[in-house]
Tab-separated table of C-alpha atoms and ligand atoms in Angstrom:
chain	number	residue	atom	x	y	z
A	1	UNK	CA	-1.389	15.270	38.451
A	2	UNK	CA	-1.920	12.015	36.884
A	3	UNK	CA	-4.910	11.000	35.420
A	4	UNK	CA	-7.103	8.050	34.127
A	5	UNK	CA	-7.243	8.177	30.716
A	6	UNK	CA	-8.885	6.260	27.809
A	7	UNK	CA	-6.974	6.228	24.233
A	8	UNK	CA	-8.816	4.690	21.577
A	9	UNK	CA	-8.177	3.876	18.837
A	10	UNK	CA	-4.936	3.261	21.080
A	11	UNK	CA	-2.769	0.947	18.761
A	12	UNK	CA	-2.888	2.568	16.007
A	13	UNK	CA	-0.539	4.546	14.048
A	14	UNK	CA	-0.928	7.589	16.122
A	15	UNK	CA	-2.849	6.072	18.942
A	16	UNK	CA	0.401	4.076	20.440
A	17	UNK	CA	2.925	7.214	20.049
A	18	UNK	CA	0.284	8.789	22.328
A	19	UNK	CA	0.287	6.034	24.558
A	20	UNK	CA	3.579	5.881	24.836
A	21	UNK	CA	3.937	8.735	25.927
A	22	UNK	CA	0.934	9.454	28.276
A	23	UNK	CA	2.221	5.856	29.856
A	24	UNK	CA	5.810	8.151	30.308
A	25	UNK	CA	4.415	10.466	31.841
A	26	UNK	CA	3.121	8.529	34.342
A	27	UNK	CA	-0.770	8.177	34.042
A	28	UNK	CA	-2.882	5.218	34.666
A	29	UNK	CA	-3.466	4.396	30.688
A	30	UNK	CA	-6.454	2.419	28.982
A	31	UNK	CA	-5.364	1.483	25.257
A	32	UNK	CA	-8.594	0.350	23.191
A	33	UNK	CA	-8.752	-0.822	19.881
A	34	UNK	CA	-10.593	-3.658	17.235
A	35	UNK	CA	-7.614	-4.098	15.886
A	36	UNK	CA	-8.649	-3.205	12.712
A	37	UNK	CA	-6.436	-1.622	10.994
A	38	UNK	CA	-3.556	-1.777	13.473
A	39	UNK	CA	-2.222	-5.239	15.721
A	40	UNK	CA	-0.820	-6.111	19.080
A	41	UNK	CA	3.229	-5.512	18.369
A	42	UNK	CA	2.430	-1.324	18.230
A	43	UNK	CA	2.017	-1.708	22.052
A	44	UNK	CA	3.106	-4.862	22.661
A	45	UNK	CA	6.378	-2.785	24.419
A	46	UNK	CA	3.710	-1.382	26.801
A	47	UNK	CA	2.332	-4.300	28.107
A	48	UNK	CA	4.514	-4.877	31.566
A	49	UNK	CA	4.015	-1.332	32.607
A	50	UNK	CA	1.973	-1.404	35.773
A	51	UNK	CA	0.552	2.145	33.929
A	52	UNK	CA	-0.531	0.662	30.668
A	53	UNK	CA	-4.060	-1.731	30.077
A	54	UNK	CA	-4.763	-2.924	26.707
A	55	UNK	CA	-8.663	-4.301	25.549
A	56	UNK	CA	-9.582	-5.693	22.562
A	57	UNK	CA	-12.934	-3.581	22.400
A	58	UNK	CA	-14.937	-1.610	19.149
A	59	UNK	CA	-16.235	1.402	19.659
A	60	UNK	CA	-19.380	1.453	18.224
A	61	UNK	CA	-20.178	-0.863	21.318
A	62	UNK	CA	-21.438	0.828	24.364
A	63	UNK	CA	-18.664	0.630	27.671
A	64	UNK	CA	-18.201	1.376	31.101
A	65	UNK	CA	-15.253	3.002	32.246
A	66	UNK	CA	-14.511	4.747	34.893
A	67	UNK	CA	-11.698	8.071	33.170
A	68	UNK	CA	-10.773	11.357	33.671
A	69	UNK	CA	-9.724	12.179	30.017
A	70	UNK	CA	-10.090	9.803	26.525
A	71	UNK	CA	-8.713	10.900	22.775
A	72	UNK	CA	-10.524	9.503	20.818
A	73	UNK	CA	-8.261	7.651	18.086
A	74	UNK	CA	-10.709	5.157	16.467
A	75	UNK	CA	-10.906	5.229	12.953
A	76	UNK	CA	-9.055	3.650	9.994
A	77	UNK	CA	-7.615	7.130	9.495
A	78	UNK	CA	-6.038	5.797	4.861
A	79	UNK	CA	-8.120	5.818	2.070
A	80	UNK	CA	-7.519	2.191	1.422
A	81	UNK	CA	-8.391	1.927	4.512
A	82	UNK	CA	-11.630	4.049	5.656
A	83	UNK	CA	-12.407	2.501	1.629
A	84	UNK	CA	-12.609	-1.291	2.692
A	85	UNK	CA	-15.920	-1.145	4.592
A	86	UNK	CA	-17.094	1.817	4.490
A	87	UNK	CA	-20.109	1.237	6.573
A	88	UNK	CA	-17.838	0.479	9.146
A	89	UNK	CA	-16.098	3.374	8.660
A	90	UNK	CA	-19.060	5.686	9.836
A	91	UNK	CA	-19.819	3.652	12.616
A	92	UNK	CA	-16.866	4.264	13.518
A	93	UNK	CA	-17.512	8.170	13.387
A	94	UNK	CA	-21.466	7.941	14.476
A	95	UNK	CA	-22.252	5.972	17.452
A	96	UNK	CA	-18.119	5.530	18.065
A	97	UNK	CA	-18.419	8.920	18.721
A	98	UNK	CA	-21.775	8.795	21.031
A	99	UNK	CA	-20.077	6.144	23.109
A	100	UNK	CA	-17.124	7.859	23.883
A	101	UNK	CA	-19.246	10.986	23.881
A	102	UNK	CA	-21.976	9.277	26.190
A	103	UNK	CA	-18.936	7.446	28.981
A	104	UNK	CA	-17.175	10.907	28.835
A	105	UNK	CA	-20.432	12.473	30.357
A	106	UNK	CA	-20.929	10.158	33.484
A	107	UNK	CA	-17.410	10.447	34.424
A	108	UNK	CA	-17.609	13.700	33.988
A	109	UNK	CA	-14.262	13.868	31.590
A	110	UNK	CA	-12.571	15.699	29.019
A	111	UNK	CA	-13.035	14.412	25.517
A	112	UNK	CA	-10.521	15.540	22.187
A	113	UNK	CA	-11.405	14.304	18.970
A	114	UNK	CA	-9.544	13.303	16.594
A	115	UNK	CA	-11.296	15.324	13.625
A	116	UNK	CA	-9.398	15.557	9.918
A	117	UNK	CA	-8.435	18.175	7.502
A	118	UNK	CA	-11.018	16.163	5.219
A	119	UNK	CA	-14.086	18.296	6.726
A	120	UNK	CA	-13.031	20.427	4.279
A	121	UNK	CA	-12.851	18.161	1.315
A	122	UNK	CA	-10.765	19.045	-2.191
A	123	UNK	CA	-11.047	22.937	-1.254
A	124	UNK	CA	-11.516	26.214	-2.865
A	125	UNK	CA	-9.438	28.019	0.397
A	126	UNK	CA	-6.169	27.712	0.683
A	127	UNK	CA	-4.458	27.446	3.039
A	128	UNK	CA	-7.604	25.623	5.074
A	129	UNK	CA	-8.332	27.757	7.996
A	130	UNK	CA	-10.971	26.816	10.541
A	131	UNK	CA	-13.573	29.236	9.496
A	132	UNK	CA	-13.763	27.363	5.913
A	133	UNK	CA	-16.815	24.663	5.971
A	134	UNK	CA	-15.185	22.466	3.480
A	135	UNK	CA	-16.190	20.892	-0.047
A	136	UNK	CA	-16.939	17.396	0.523
A	137	UNK	CA	-18.853	15.248	-2.272
A	138	UNK	CA	-21.072	13.750	-0.212
A	139	UNK	CA	-21.809	11.105	-2.379
A	140	UNK	CA	-18.639	10.783	-3.221
A	141	UNK	CA	-15.814	7.092	-1.873
A	142	UNK	CA	-14.656	9.177	0.530
A	143	UNK	CA	-17.588	10.394	1.796
A	144	UNK	CA	-17.594	7.833	5.098
A	145	UNK	CA	-14.711	9.569	6.156
A	146	UNK	CA	-15.090	13.140	5.577
A	147	UNK	CA	-19.006	13.275	6.528
A	148	UNK	CA	-18.419	11.174	9.528
A	149	UNK	CA	-15.407	12.614	10.607
A	150	UNK	CA	-17.712	15.944	10.235
A	151	UNK	CA	-21.243	14.349	11.690
A	152	UNK	CA	-18.274	13.292	14.651
A	153	UNK	CA	-17.956	17.375	15.093
A	154	UNK	CA	-21.969	18.199	15.242
A	155	UNK	CA	-22.063	15.431	17.762
A	156	UNK	CA	-18.875	16.408	20.128
A	157	UNK	CA	-20.364	20.214	19.733
A	158	UNK	CA	-24.033	19.175	20.513
A	159	UNK	CA	-22.858	17.208	23.225
A	160	UNK	CA	-20.979	20.054	24.648
A	161	UNK	CA	-23.406	22.367	24.135
A	162	UNK	CA	-26.271	20.188	25.563
A	163	UNK	CA	-24.817	18.332	28.103
A	164	UNK	CA	-22.222	20.944	29.139
A	165	UNK	CA	-18.869	17.996	27.877
A	166	UNK	CA	-15.964	19.266	28.266
A	167	UNK	CA	-14.650	18.681	24.367
A	168	UNK	CA	-12.021	19.676	22.361
A	169	UNK	CA	-11.819	19.120	17.988
A	170	UNK	CA	-8.668	18.840	16.452
A	171	UNK	CA	-8.333	18.454	12.878
A	172	UNK	CA	-5.048	16.425	11.923
A	173	UNK	CA	-3.345	17.082	8.769
A	174	UNK	CA	-1.573	14.618	6.817
A	175	UNK	CA	0.889	13.087	9.448
A	176	UNK	CA	3.638	10.270	8.926
A	177	UNK	CA	6.550	8.474	11.590
A	178	UNK	CA	7.160	5.264	12.654
A	179	UNK	CA	4.275	2.300	12.662
A	180	UNK	CA	3.120	3.816	10.172
A	181	UNK	CA	0.837	0.716	8.985
A	182	UNK	CA	3.128	-0.275	5.697
A	183	UNK	CA	0.243	-1.392	3.377
A	184	UNK	CA	-2.213	0.997	4.254
A	185	UNK	CA	-1.601	2.573	0.774
A	186	UNK	CA	-1.305	6.164	2.418
A	187	UNK	CA	1.641	7.916	-0.136
A	188	UNK	CA	4.682	8.526	2.715
A	189	UNK	CA	4.096	4.793	3.410
A	190	UNK	CA	3.822	3.141	-0.103
A	191	UNK	CA	6.661	5.793	-1.077
A	192	UNK	CA	9.228	4.445	1.396
A	193	UNK	CA	8.159	0.765	0.865
A	194	UNK	CA	9.255	0.452	-2.508
A	195	UNK	CA	12.019	2.643	-2.401
A	196	UNK	CA	12.636	0.169	-0.279
A	197	UNK	CA	12.279	-2.429	-3.210
A	198	UNK	CA	13.842	-0.564	-5.494
A	199	UNK	CA	10.095	-0.643	-6.723
A	200	UNK	CA	8.101	1.985	-8.864
A	201	UNK	CA	6.718	4.479	-7.151
A	202	UNK	CA	3.557	5.165	-7.927
A	203	UNK	CA	2.846	8.798	-8.481
A	204	UNK	CA	-1.554	9.015	-8.683
A	205	UNK	CA	-2.747	11.887	-11.534
A	206	UNK	CA	0.581	13.986	-12.865
A	207	UNK	CA	2.018	14.470	-9.286
A	208	UNK	CA	1.027	17.777	-9.077
A	209	UNK	CA	-1.675	18.050	-6.304
A	210	UNK	CA	-0.009	19.453	-3.070
A	211	UNK	CA	-0.134	18.491	0.797
A	212	UNK	CA	1.567	18.831	3.528
A	213	UNK	CA	3.366	16.491	6.389
A	214	UNK	CA	3.869	16.018	9.794
A	215	UNK	CA	6.347	14.734	11.820
A	216	UNK	CA	4.132	12.621	14.311
A	217	UNK	CA	5.693	13.625	17.395
A	218	UNK	CA	5.239	17.053	17.101
A	219	UNK	CA	1.824	15.794	16.236
A	220	UNK	CA	1.730	14.288	19.320
A	221	UNK	CA	2.714	17.322	21.495
A	222	UNK	CA	0.064	19.192	19.820
A	223	UNK	CA	-2.679	17.238	20.603
A	224	UNK	CA	-1.682	16.800	24.504
A	225	UNK	CA	-1.099	20.332	24.289
A	226	UNK	CA	-5.118	20.684	23.247
A	227	UNK	CA	-6.325	18.451	25.843
A	228	UNK	CA	-4.486	20.138	29.074
A	229	UNK	CA	-5.474	23.393	28.164
A	230	UNK	CA	-7.837	24.962	30.665
A	231	UNK	CA	-8.161	28.164	28.414
A	232	UNK	CA	-11.720	27.605	27.866
A	233	UNK	CA	-10.491	27.430	24.731
A	234	UNK	CA	-12.405	23.887	22.856
A	235	UNK	CA	-11.179	24.269	18.530
A	236	UNK	CA	-11.851	23.425	16.173
A	237	UNK	CA	-8.134	23.469	15.513
A	238	UNK	CA	-6.267	22.856	12.490
A	239	UNK	CA	-2.378	21.056	13.640
A	240	UNK	CA	-0.346	19.868	11.014
A	241	UNK	CA	2.936	21.550	9.061
A	242	UNK	CA	2.449	23.860	7.575
A	243	UNK	CA	5.305	23.267	4.601
A	244	UNK	CA	3.714	22.067	1.519
A	245	UNK	CA	5.304	19.975	-1.501
A	246	UNK	CA	3.905	18.546	-4.057
A	247	UNK	CA	3.176	14.554	-3.692
A	248	UNK	CA	6.171	14.498	-6.970
A	249	UNK	CA	8.716	16.443	-5.325
A	250	UNK	CA	8.116	14.232	-2.166
A	251	UNK	CA	8.844	10.923	-4.277
A	252	UNK	CA	11.900	12.773	-5.654
A	253	UNK	CA	12.425	13.401	-1.903
A	254	UNK	CA	11.948	9.712	-0.580
A	255	UNK	CA	14.083	8.538	-3.721
A	256	UNK	CA	17.042	10.807	-2.509
A	257	UNK	CA	17.037	10.027	1.158
A	258	UNK	CA	16.500	6.325	0.725
A	259	UNK	CA	19.008	5.906	-2.380
A	260	UNK	CA	16.413	3.547	-4.079
A	261	UNK	CA	16.772	2.624	-8.029
A	262	UNK	CA	12.825	3.178	-8.782
A	263	UNK	CA	11.171	4.673	-11.471
A	264	UNK	CA	8.215	7.518	-10.741
A	265	UNK	CA	5.166	6.215	-12.881
A	266	UNK	CA	2.139	7.452	-13.173
A	267	UNK	CA	-1.384	5.651	-12.554
A	268	UNK	CA	-5.002	7.383	-12.428
A	269	UNK	CA	-6.139	9.464	-10.134
A	270	UNK	CA	-9.014	8.964	-7.806
A	271	UNK	CA	-11.795	10.345	-7.833
A	272	UNK	CA	-12.748	13.000	-5.722
A	273	UNK	CA	-8.809	13.200	-4.252
A	274	UNK	CA	-7.640	16.910	-3.001
A	275	UNK	CA	-6.241	19.346	-4.920
A	276	UNK	CA	-4.158	21.332	-2.549
A	277	UNK	CA	-3.981	21.266	1.920
A	278	UNK	CA	-2.251	22.702	3.687
A	279	UNK	CA	-3.576	23.997	6.643
A	280	UNK	CA	-3.376	27.451	8.201
A	281	UNK	CA	-1.775	26.965	11.978
A	282	UNK	CA	-2.359	30.209	12.966
A	283	UNK	CA	-4.592	29.518	15.919
A	284	UNK	CA	-2.745	26.998	16.909
A	285	UNK	CA	0.234	29.019	17.796
A	286	UNK	CA	-2.243	31.396	19.293
A	287	UNK	CA	-3.881	29.636	21.324
A	288	UNK	CA	-1.865	26.589	21.784
A	289	UNK	CA	2.091	28.240	21.737
A	290	UNK	CA	2.762	25.527	19.138
A	291	UNK	CA	4.159	24.888	16.010
A	292	UNK	CA	5.798	21.743	13.810
A	293	UNK	CA	9.697	21.450	14.772
A	294	UNK	CA	10.770	18.870	12.628
A	295	UNK	CA	11.171	19.531	8.851
A	296	UNK	CA	9.793	16.465	6.138
A	297	UNK	CA	13.445	15.799	5.398
A	298	UNK	CA	14.324	14.905	8.000
A	299	UNK	CA	11.362	13.256	9.265
A	300	UNK	CA	11.322	11.210	6.391
A	301	UNK	CA	14.419	10.207	7.523
A	302	UNK	CA	13.529	8.521	10.713
A	303	UNK	CA	10.815	6.902	8.759
A	304	UNK	CA	12.682	5.871	6.553
A	305	UNK	CA	15.063	3.508	9.274
A	306	UNK	CA	11.892	2.938	10.641
A	307	UNK	CA	11.027	0.279	7.340
A	308	UNK	CA	14.308	-0.393	7.754
A	309	UNK	CA	13.811	-2.397	10.333
A	310	UNK	CA	10.616	-3.632	10.840
A	311	UNK	CA	9.342	-7.107	9.363
A	312	UNK	CA	6.175	-6.750	7.234
A	313	UNK	CA	4.940	-9.848	7.183
A	314	UNK	CA	4.042	-8.600	11.201
A	315	UNK	CA	1.509	-6.397	9.451
A	316	UNK	CA	-1.645	-7.911	7.857
A	317	UNK	CA	-4.152	-6.239	5.465
A	318	UNK	CA	-8.031	-5.635	7.758
A	319	UNK	CA	-10.048	-7.571	8.876
A	320	UNK	CA	-13.026	-8.274	6.834
A	321	UNK	CA	-15.646	-9.233	8.770
A	322	UNK	CA	-15.980	-6.406	11.275
A	323	UNK	CA	-19.304	-4.936	11.303
B	1	NAD	P1	-4.891	3.826	12.340
B	1	NAD	O1	-5.762	3.047	11.269
B	1	NAD	O2	-2.692	3.196	12.451
B	1	NAD	O3	-5.463	4.766	13.604
B	1	NAD	C1	-7.050	3.838	13.881
B	1	NAD	C2	-7.003	2.416	15.497
B	1	NAD	O4	-8.213	2.931	15.434
B	1	NAD	C3	-6.629	1.791	14.706
B	1	NAD	O5	-5.112	0.746	16.411
B	1	NAD	C4	-7.492	0.706	14.603
B	1	NAD	O6	-7.634	-0.408	14.728
B	1	NAD	C5	-8.504	1.588	15.271
B	1	NAD	N1	-10.346	1.305	15.075
B	1	NAD	C6	-11.108	1.513	13.746
B	1	NAD	N2	-12.185	0.901	14.482
B	1	NAD	C7	-11.985	0.277	15.579
B	1	NAD	C8	-13.428	1.059	16.548
B	1	NAD	N3	-14.180	0.768	15.869
B	1	NAD	N4	-12.946	0.251	17.691
B	1	NAD	C9	-11.779	0.618	18.334
B	1	NAD	N5	-11.340	0.230	17.534
B	1	NAD	C10	-10.520	0.450	16.509
B	1	NAD	O7	-5.240	5.822	12.051
B	1	NAD	P2	-3.768	6.589	12.502
B	1	NAD	O8	-2.873	7.624	11.890
B	1	NAD	O9	-3.767	6.817	13.752
B	1	NAD	O10	-4.815	7.834	12.967
B	1	NAD	C11	-5.860	7.756	14.339
B	1	NAD	C12	-6.823	9.110	14.563
B	1	NAD	O11	-5.858	9.957	13.561
B	1	NAD	C13	-7.566	8.855	13.875
B	1	NAD	O12	-9.309	8.825	13.791
B	1	NAD	C14	-8.228	9.748	11.870
B	1	NAD	O13	-9.250	9.947	11.457
B	1	NAD	C15	-7.210	11.199	12.585
B	1	NAD	N6	-6.622	11.376	11.466
B	1	NAD	C16	-5.304	10.842	11.171
B	1	NAD	C17	-4.266	11.086	10.888
B	1	NAD	C18	-3.221	10.803	9.568
B	1	NAD	O14	-2.545	11.543	9.031
B	1	NAD	N7	-2.425	9.962	10.314
B	1	NAD	C19	-4.531	12.779	9.313
B	1	NAD	C20	-5.942	13.117	9.962
B	1	NAD	C21	-6.688	12.549	10.810
B	2	UDP	N1	-0.848	9.460	-3.684
B	2	UDP	C1	0.289	8.949	-4.774
B	2	UDP	N2	0.572	7.612	-4.645
B	2	UDP	C2	0.409	6.482	-3.831
B	2	UDP	C3	-0.740	6.741	-3.213
B	2	UDP	C4	-0.604	7.961	-2.810
B	2	UDP	O1	0.392	9.414	-5.608
B	2	UDP	O2	1.336	5.610	-4.444
B	2	UDP	C5	-1.414	10.610	-3.816
B	2	UDP	C6	-2.964	10.113	-2.857
B	2	UDP	O3	-3.666	10.468	-3.956
B	2	UDP	C7	-3.405	11.557	-2.969
B	2	UDP	C8	-1.632	12.339	-2.312
B	2	UDP	O4	-0.443	10.718	-3.269
B	2	UDP	O5	-3.286	13.193	-3.490
B	2	UDP	C9	-1.557	11.678	-0.278
B	2	UDP	O6	-2.661	10.493	-0.191
B	2	UDP	P1	-3.602	9.911	0.879
B	2	UDP	O7	-4.010	8.465	0.604
B	2	UDP	O8	-1.311	10.022	1.512
B	2	UDP	O9	-4.234	10.911	1.754
B	2	UDP	P2	-4.566	11.826	1.827
B	2	UDP	O10	-5.182	11.811	0.031
B	2	UDP	O11	-5.864	11.347	2.292
B	2	UDP	O12	-4.495	12.945	1.707
């Protein structure tokens, strides 16, 4: 059935792919974005589609729309971006979630929250299961993002329990792919950009910390599946690729695939940087019949090709005047 779908943060890395898929599936898609960490180039190819609309708006302010489904993807996601204006980051997850939940309540829409593995902080439980309550430093430099996303989950559950809003919560683990912001400071974008210009590859700390990287197509598949599951399963559910790599292994693979002559160099580890991260995806397998298909080597190859095709001048740093 054709749905009227709002994607907040729809011009971002994941949001723009989601919009693309929903438009191709024939839905009526409204992409809402304040362009804090993204630019129109990500969705410009959709602008001439009759079932696509673009609105410049900030979710910390209310908006009146009529929709059937809302994917709440708006929030800066890379540490460098969310620490750029930390107060704005918290406002986006808290005031923004309240506004979007209010909209869902008025319209009777289903609303999905893009939560994060960061709700587990620097985890003592490995791999991370949904029942683990996490280890977040509430006063650290990652807290504006981690605690904001934790409050957002609370708001989603309370709107569900108190106001019968139909919610879904997905906890997304590190996801990469074409259209990542080349200057977002995330490890995949940094390493590829550095490798392609034969610069030093900057490993923070000793590079023994781990992450598990999911290719964006696998991610988009499962969030659409989660939104449309009508079994009563609302989450939270972990979504990510459980193949775990050290950051040093990632750097070596990027060098191999790009043919870079860049050298590995060590830089100080930022504070509160999680030591290990890997999703337990048993729940996603059981409830959504989903597991990722694209291995890191294949996904990185496609991502490197995309980085080779872009003009990085099209990508500007975040604008400081969002408050
Ligand atoms: P992104 O920065 O590319 O996209 C976020 C988008 O939200 C951008 O287009 C930005 O301009 C927009 N935005 C930010 N604040 C806004 C506001 N107040 N009002 C309107 N728009 C606003 O990041 P992404 O990687 O595509 O992440 C999308 C969502 O997925 C985020 O909520 C993020 O927390 C979540 N997530 C992503 C990852 C990942 O690895 N990519 C992991 C966990 C969770
Ligand atoms: N990292 C790194 N070099 C970089 C950027 C990041 O070694 O140039 C490390 C970072 O310290 C962290 C991991 O890579 O341990 C993943 O960082 P990212 O910012 O991509 O995501 P997050 O820490 O939020 O998982």
